[in-house]
Amino acid sequence: MSTLPSPVRCHVVSGKGGTGKTTVAAALALALAADGGQVLLVETEGRQGIAQLFDTPPLPYEERRVAVARGGGEVKALAIDVEEALLEYLEMFYNLRRAGRALRKMGAIDFATTIAPGLRDVLLTGKIKEAVTRRKDGRLVYDAVVVDAPPTGRITRFLGVTGEMAGLARSGPIKTQSDGVMAVLKSPQTAVHLVTLLEDMPVQETADAIADLTATGLPVGSVVVNMATEPVLPVDALPAAAAGRLTGADLAPALAAAHLPGGDALADALAAEAVEHARRFAAQDALRGQVAALVRPTVELPMLTGPIDLSCLYELAERLEEHLTAGVAA
């Protein structure tokens, strides 16, 4: 794929709740599939957000094509079902699928994943690793796997729990599987991309996540600034407006020349709106500085009007393609 100059094949997308990480993950999958790529988009949280974005029926536990990218590439999607993943695991390593089905009928699987939530993450990361490394006729099935992962507050735990499992098991299939998963997640094949908004809390959570991921040896990719807005005022007018030096008297002559009704009251109201807008943009600009201080490749995606549909995803994918072709990992 011409859009994939880096060795990264497993793209894990996380972000604070409300930052649009599922939308970014979907757009990234489309970008990676450009020019004929085969990409799998994986959902881990059971919300069926991917199905909603691509306007498809709820995803089952099987890989289904949800979109065709520019140049004929394909995006398939998979919503990982924890019970099915456990049955698959039992069959793969212990030849116990039938026994696993009996456990499911008894409710034992649901009970186990409830009292041991780490088990759920082990199964999810194991399935992700399987998709990344799967081969057919000696060739990798997917050029890239994009994971719509849990939020930043638990992304390090989500990716690292399998490593903890490897530490508990000294030998056997569990040890082998856990080591294999961590070998992929901590390798140059993987990058964890963090989605933020130009707001205090998301930027701080992004900084914290980068520190946690780095401390545990998990590879950090790019920071995606989502829903970035452009100023509606001329750039050279923003400092004065932010300082409150724009008044209704400054706008009144232009409003009168345009023959707009409202007089001084309209001019004062518009001036107040302009000042508030300039101050919000100045605050966002300060947060851009904080994002830059994270020293990670960064891309901004625009605020789009209306609900996010497939055409919006393609528009965002174009922006991400530009980021990819610039030679950065995501």
Short mmCIF file of C-alpha atoms in Angstrom, two decimals:
data_model
loop_
_atom_site.label_atom_id
_atom_site.label_comp_id
_atom_site.label_asym_id
_atom_site.label_seq_id
_atom_site.Cartn_x
_atom_site.Cartn_y
_atom_site.Cartn_z
CA MET A 1 0.00 0.00 0.00
CA SER A 2 1.44 3.33 -0.94
CA THR A 3 -0.18 4.96 2.12
CA LEU A 4 1.66 2.70 4.56
CA PRO A 5 5.36 3.64 4.60
CA SER A 6 5.87 2.51 8.21
CA PRO A 7 6.03 -1.03 9.63
CA VAL A 8 2.93 -0.42 11.75
CA ARG A 9 0.15 -2.89 11.02
CA CYS A 10 -1.80 -2.83 14.28
CA HIS A 11 -3.31 0.61 14.88
CA VAL A 12 -4.92 0.93 18.32
CA VAL A 13 -7.13 4.02 18.64
CA SER A 14 -8.01 5.35 22.09
CA GLY A 15 -9.22 8.64 23.51
CA LYS A 16 -11.25 10.18 26.30
CA GLY A 17 -14.97 9.48 26.05
CA GLY A 18 -16.64 11.99 23.74
CA THR A 19 -13.59 12.76 21.62
CA GLY A 20 -14.84 10.72 18.65
CA LYS A 21 -12.34 7.85 18.79
CA THR A 22 -14.71 5.44 17.01
CA THR A 23 -15.15 7.91 14.16
CA VAL A 24 -11.38 8.40 13.93
CA ALA A 25 -10.79 4.63 13.96
CA ALA A 26 -13.28 4.17 11.10
CA ALA A 27 -11.72 6.99 9.06
CA LEU A 28 -8.23 5.61 9.70
CA ALA A 29 -9.32 2.19 8.42
CA LEU A 30 -10.55 3.81 5.19
CA ALA A 31 -7.30 5.74 4.83
CA LEU A 32 -5.20 2.60 5.30
CA ALA A 33 -7.33 0.70 2.78
CA ALA A 34 -6.69 3.26 0.02
CA ASP A 35 -4.90 1.98 -3.10
CA GLY A 36 -6.06 -1.61 -2.67
CA GLY A 37 -5.36 -2.31 0.98
CA GLN A 38 -7.17 -4.97 3.00
CA VAL A 39 -7.98 -3.61 6.45
CA LEU A 40 -9.87 -5.04 9.42
CA LEU A 41 -11.64 -2.63 11.79
CA VAL A 42 -12.19 -4.19 15.22
CA GLU A 43 -14.69 -3.08 17.85
CA THR A 44 -13.92 -4.11 21.44
CA GLU A 45 -16.60 -2.46 23.59
CA GLY A 46 -19.82 -4.02 22.28
CA ARG A 47 -21.52 -0.70 21.49
CA GLN A 48 -22.00 -1.40 17.76
CA GLY A 49 -20.68 2.08 17.02
CA ILE A 50 -18.95 0.89 13.85
CA ALA A 51 -22.19 -0.52 12.45
CA GLN A 52 -23.92 2.80 13.09
CA LEU A 53 -21.18 4.80 11.36
CA PHE A 54 -21.24 2.61 8.26
CA ASP A 55 -25.05 2.31 8.34
CA THR A 56 -25.01 -1.49 8.45
CA PRO A 57 -26.89 -4.02 10.60
CA PRO A 58 -25.29 -4.87 13.96
CA LEU A 59 -22.02 -6.71 13.45
CA PRO A 60 -21.88 -10.39 14.39
CA TYR A 61 -18.77 -12.22 15.50
CA GLU A 62 -17.51 -12.56 11.95
CA GLU A 63 -15.60 -10.31 9.59
CA ARG A 64 -17.87 -8.45 7.17
CA ARG A 65 -17.09 -5.89 4.50
CA VAL A 66 -18.47 -2.50 5.47
CA ALA A 67 -16.83 -0.17 2.92
CA VAL A 68 -14.74 0.07 -0.23
CA ALA A 69 -11.90 2.58 -0.13
CA ARG A 70 -10.35 4.68 -2.86
CA GLY A 71 -8.46 2.48 -5.29
CA GLY A 72 -10.49 -0.63 -4.57
CA GLY A 73 -9.31 -1.40 -1.06
CA GLU A 74 -11.67 -3.01 1.41
CA VAL A 75 -12.56 -2.37 5.02
CA LYS A 76 -13.96 -5.32 6.92
CA ALA A 77 -15.31 -4.95 10.44
CA LEU A 78 -15.54 -7.28 13.41
CA ALA A 79 -17.29 -6.80 16.74
CA ILE A 80 -15.51 -9.15 19.13
CA ASP A 81 -17.91 -11.23 21.20
CA VAL A 82 -16.17 -12.30 24.41
CA GLU A 83 -18.02 -15.62 24.71
CA GLU A 84 -17.28 -16.58 21.11
CA ALA A 85 -13.66 -15.52 21.56
CA LEU A 86 -13.37 -17.79 24.60
CA LEU A 87 -14.90 -20.72 22.71
CA GLU A 88 -12.45 -20.10 19.89
CA TYR A 89 -9.58 -19.99 22.39
CA LEU A 90 -10.65 -23.24 24.06
CA GLU A 91 -10.89 -24.97 20.70
CA MET A 92 -7.58 -23.60 19.41
CA PHE A 93 -5.46 -24.52 22.42
CA TYR A 94 -7.36 -27.27 24.24
CA ASN A 95 -9.78 -28.77 21.68
CA LEU A 96 -12.58 -28.01 24.15
CA ARG A 97 -15.12 -26.07 22.10
CA ARG A 98 -17.91 -28.50 23.02
CA ALA A 99 -17.10 -28.18 26.69
CA GLY A 100 -17.03 -24.41 26.27
CA ARG A 101 -20.55 -24.43 24.84
CA ALA A 102 -21.72 -26.39 27.86
CA LEU A 103 -20.13 -23.78 30.11
CA ARG A 104 -21.93 -21.03 28.20
CA LYS A 105 -25.30 -22.76 28.67
CA MET A 106 -24.61 -22.90 32.39
CA GLY A 107 -23.73 -19.19 32.43
CA ALA A 108 -20.20 -19.96 33.56
CA ILE A 109 -18.51 -17.88 30.87
CA ASP A 110 -20.50 -14.76 31.71
CA PHE A 111 -19.81 -15.37 35.40
CA ALA A 112 -16.09 -15.80 34.80
CA THR A 113 -15.70 -12.63 32.73
CA THR A 114 -17.71 -10.67 35.31
CA ILE A 115 -15.67 -11.67 38.35
CA ALA A 116 -12.41 -11.55 36.40
CA PRO A 117 -12.71 -8.57 34.01
CA GLY A 118 -9.06 -8.99 33.07
CA LEU A 119 -10.01 -12.24 31.35
CA ARG A 120 -12.17 -10.26 28.94
CA ASP A 121 -9.24 -8.07 27.92
CA VAL A 122 -7.00 -11.12 27.50
CA LEU A 123 -9.50 -12.61 25.05
CA LEU A 124 -9.90 -9.34 23.16
CA THR A 125 -6.18 -8.71 22.74
CA GLY A 126 -5.67 -12.34 21.79
CA LYS A 127 -8.17 -12.03 18.96
CA ILE A 128 -6.55 -8.80 17.80
CA LYS A 129 -3.15 -10.48 17.69
CA GLU A 130 -4.61 -13.40 15.72
CA ALA A 131 -6.03 -11.02 13.10
CA VAL A 132 -2.74 -9.09 12.81
CA THR A 133 -0.67 -12.22 12.28
CA ARG A 134 -3.14 -14.36 10.30
CA ARG A 135 -1.83 -15.78 7.04
CA LYS A 136 -3.40 -17.54 4.09
CA ASP A 137 -1.27 -19.30 1.50
CA GLY A 138 1.78 -17.81 3.16
CA ARG A 139 0.56 -14.19 2.86
CA LEU A 140 -0.78 -11.90 5.55
CA VAL A 141 -4.56 -11.67 5.25
CA TYR A 142 -4.73 -8.01 6.34
CA ASP A 143 -2.41 -5.15 5.49
CA ALA A 144 -3.54 -3.42 8.68
CA VAL A 145 -5.82 -3.95 11.66
CA VAL A 146 -7.43 -0.91 13.30
CA VAL A 147 -8.76 -1.32 16.83
CA ASP A 148 -11.46 0.89 18.32
CA ALA A 149 -10.06 0.41 21.81
CA PRO A 150 -11.25 1.33 25.33
CA PRO A 151 -10.85 4.96 26.50
CA THR A 152 -7.55 6.44 27.63
CA GLY A 153 -8.40 5.87 31.28
CA ARG A 154 -7.92 2.13 30.87
CA ILE A 155 -5.99 1.71 27.62
CA THR A 156 -2.69 0.80 29.32
CA ARG A 157 -4.39 -1.79 31.51
CA PHE A 158 -6.30 -3.17 28.49
CA LEU A 159 -3.14 -3.69 26.45
CA GLY A 160 -0.95 -4.81 29.35
CA VAL A 161 -3.19 -7.33 31.10
CA THR A 162 -2.03 -10.15 28.82
CA GLY A 163 1.53 -9.45 29.89
CA GLU A 164 0.43 -9.86 33.50
CA MET A 165 -1.13 -13.19 32.55
CA ALA A 166 2.18 -14.26 30.99
CA GLY A 167 3.88 -13.50 34.27
CA LEU A 168 1.47 -15.73 36.20
CA ALA A 169 1.75 -18.74 33.87
CA ARG A 170 5.20 -20.32 33.83
CA SER A 171 4.55 -22.61 30.88
CA GLY A 172 1.90 -24.13 28.64
CA PRO A 173 -0.55 -22.71 26.08
CA ILE A 174 -1.57 -19.73 28.23
CA LYS A 175 2.06 -18.67 28.63
CA THR A 176 2.75 -19.17 24.92
CA GLN A 177 -0.35 -17.26 23.84
CA SER A 178 0.26 -14.40 26.27
CA ASP A 179 3.87 -14.01 25.22
CA GLY A 180 2.81 -14.01 21.56
CA VAL A 181 0.25 -11.27 22.13
CA MET A 182 2.70 -9.03 23.98
CA ALA A 183 5.37 -9.66 21.35
CA VAL A 184 3.03 -8.05 18.81
CA LEU A 185 1.68 -5.26 21.03
CA LYS A 186 5.15 -4.12 22.13
CA SER A 187 6.73 -4.39 18.69
CA PRO A 188 7.12 -1.82 15.89
CA GLN A 189 4.09 -3.50 14.29
CA THR A 190 1.83 -1.69 16.79
CA ALA A 191 1.08 1.97 17.46
CA VAL A 192 -1.40 3.37 19.98
CA HIS A 193 -2.97 6.54 18.61
CA LEU A 194 -4.68 8.95 20.98
CA VAL A 195 -7.66 11.11 20.02
CA THR A 196 -8.18 14.41 21.80
CA LEU A 197 -10.13 17.64 21.58
CA LEU A 198 -8.67 21.07 22.18
CA GLU A 199 -10.12 21.06 25.69
CA ASP A 200 -8.34 20.85 29.04
CA MET A 201 -9.50 17.41 30.21
CA PRO A 202 -8.95 15.48 26.95
CA VAL A 203 -5.50 17.01 26.46
CA GLN A 204 -4.51 16.15 30.03
CA GLU A 205 -5.81 12.57 29.68
CA THR A 206 -3.84 12.25 26.44
CA ALA A 207 -0.65 13.39 28.19
CA ASP A 208 -1.28 10.96 31.05
CA ALA A 209 -1.94 8.08 28.64
CA ILE A 210 1.29 8.77 26.73
CA ALA A 211 3.24 8.70 30.00
CA ASP A 212 1.60 5.44 31.13
CA LEU A 213 2.01 3.71 27.76
CA THR A 214 5.64 4.76 27.50
CA ALA A 215 6.38 3.58 31.03
CA THR A 216 5.06 0.11 30.23
CA GLY A 217 6.88 -0.18 26.91
CA LEU A 218 3.81 0.12 24.70
CA PRO A 219 4.44 2.06 21.46
CA VAL A 220 2.73 5.44 21.14
CA GLY A 221 1.79 6.58 17.63
CA SER A 222 0.13 9.85 16.70
CA VAL A 223 -2.08 12.33 18.49
CA VAL A 224 -5.26 13.06 16.54
CA VAL A 225 -6.84 16.42 17.36
CA ASN A 226 -10.46 15.86 16.45
CA MET A 227 -13.21 18.40 15.74
CA ALA A 228 -10.79 21.30 15.36
CA THR A 229 -12.45 24.59 14.44
CA GLU A 230 -11.18 27.41 12.24
CA PRO A 231 -11.56 31.08 13.29
CA VAL A 232 -14.40 32.97 11.64
CA LEU A 233 -12.59 36.27 12.21
CA PRO A 234 -9.49 37.34 10.25
CA VAL A 235 -6.42 35.99 12.01
CA ASP A 236 -4.92 39.46 12.44
CA ALA A 237 -8.11 40.64 14.19
CA LEU A 238 -8.18 37.83 16.77
CA PRO A 239 -5.77 39.31 19.37
CA ALA A 240 -7.65 42.60 19.63
CA ALA A 241 -11.01 40.84 19.83
CA ALA A 242 -9.75 38.43 22.49
CA ALA A 243 -8.51 41.40 24.52
CA GLY A 244 -12.01 42.92 24.36
CA ARG A 245 -10.99 45.81 22.14
CA LEU A 246 -13.73 45.09 19.57
CA THR A 247 -16.94 47.04 20.26
CA GLY A 248 -20.28 47.61 18.66
CA ALA A 249 -19.08 51.01 17.54
CA ASP A 250 -16.43 49.28 15.41
CA LEU A 251 -19.07 47.20 13.62
CA ALA A 252 -21.87 49.75 13.32
CA PRO A 253 -20.58 51.47 10.13
CA ALA A 254 -20.33 48.17 8.22
CA LEU A 255 -23.80 47.08 9.39
CA ALA A 256 -25.25 50.41 8.32
CA ALA A 257 -23.55 50.20 4.92
CA ALA A 258 -25.12 46.75 4.46
CA HIS A 259 -28.52 48.22 5.39
CA LEU A 260 -29.03 45.65 8.15
CA PRO A 261 -31.69 46.43 10.76
CA GLY A 262 -30.96 46.38 14.46
CA GLY A 263 -28.71 49.40 14.82
CA ASP A 264 -26.52 49.70 17.90
CA ALA A 265 -28.14 46.71 19.67
CA LEU A 266 -27.21 44.35 16.82
CA ALA A 267 -23.70 45.79 16.60
CA ASP A 268 -23.15 45.33 20.35
CA ALA A 269 -24.47 41.75 20.25
CA LEU A 270 -22.25 40.82 17.30
CA ALA A 271 -19.22 42.40 18.95
CA ALA A 272 -19.85 40.39 22.14
CA GLU A 273 -20.12 37.18 20.08
CA ALA A 274 -16.89 38.01 18.24
CA VAL A 275 -15.02 38.63 21.50
CA GLU A 276 -16.25 35.33 22.97
CA HIS A 277 -15.27 33.46 19.79
CA ALA A 278 -11.80 35.02 19.77
CA ARG A 279 -11.25 34.08 23.42
CA ARG A 280 -12.32 30.48 22.80
CA PHE A 281 -9.96 30.27 19.86
CA ALA A 282 -7.11 31.75 21.91
CA ALA A 283 -7.72 29.10 24.59
CA GLN A 284 -7.68 26.38 21.91
CA ASP A 285 -4.47 27.78 20.51
CA ALA A 286 -2.86 27.56 23.95
CA LEU A 287 -3.90 23.91 24.12
CA ARG A 288 -2.34 23.35 20.70
CA GLY A 289 0.91 24.34 22.37
CA GLN A 290 0.35 21.69 25.04
CA VAL A 291 -0.33 19.08 22.36
CA ALA A 292 2.85 20.09 20.53
CA ALA A 293 4.78 19.68 23.80
CA LEU A 294 3.83 15.99 23.79
CA VAL A 295 6.34 15.62 20.94
CA ARG A 296 4.26 13.13 18.97
CA PRO A 297 3.23 13.26 15.30
CA THR A 298 -0.01 15.22 15.26
CA VAL A 299 -2.85 15.61 12.80
CA GLU A 300 -5.94 17.83 13.09
CA LEU A 301 -9.33 16.76 11.80
CA PRO A 302 -11.96 19.42 11.17
CA MET A 303 -15.27 19.92 12.92
CA LEU A 304 -17.90 18.64 10.47
CA THR A 305 -21.46 19.93 10.49
CA GLY A 306 -24.38 17.57 10.92
CA PRO A 307 -24.32 13.88 11.85
CA ILE A 308 -21.33 11.76 10.84
CA ASP A 309 -22.17 9.57 7.84
CA LEU A 310 -20.12 7.64 5.29
CA SER A 311 -19.33 10.73 3.23
CA CYS A 312 -17.93 12.40 6.37
CA LEU A 313 -15.77 9.35 7.04
CA TYR A 314 -14.29 9.57 3.54
CA GLU A 315 -13.55 13.27 4.08
CA LEU A 316 -11.74 12.55 7.34
CA ALA A 317 -9.95 9.61 5.71
CA GLU A 318 -8.47 11.99 3.13
CA ARG A 319 -6.94 14.08 5.92
CA LEU A 320 -5.52 10.97 7.55
CA GLU A 321 -4.14 9.74 4.22
CA GLU A 322 -2.14 12.96 3.96
CA HIS A 323 -0.78 12.24 7.45
CA LEU A 324 0.12 8.69 6.45
CA THR A 325 1.88 9.65 3.24
CA ALA A 326 3.92 12.20 5.19
CA GLY A 327 5.76 9.18 6.55
CA VAL A 328 4.38 9.02 10.09
CA ALA A 329 2.75 6.01 11.72
CA ALA A 330 -0.85 7.11 11.59
#
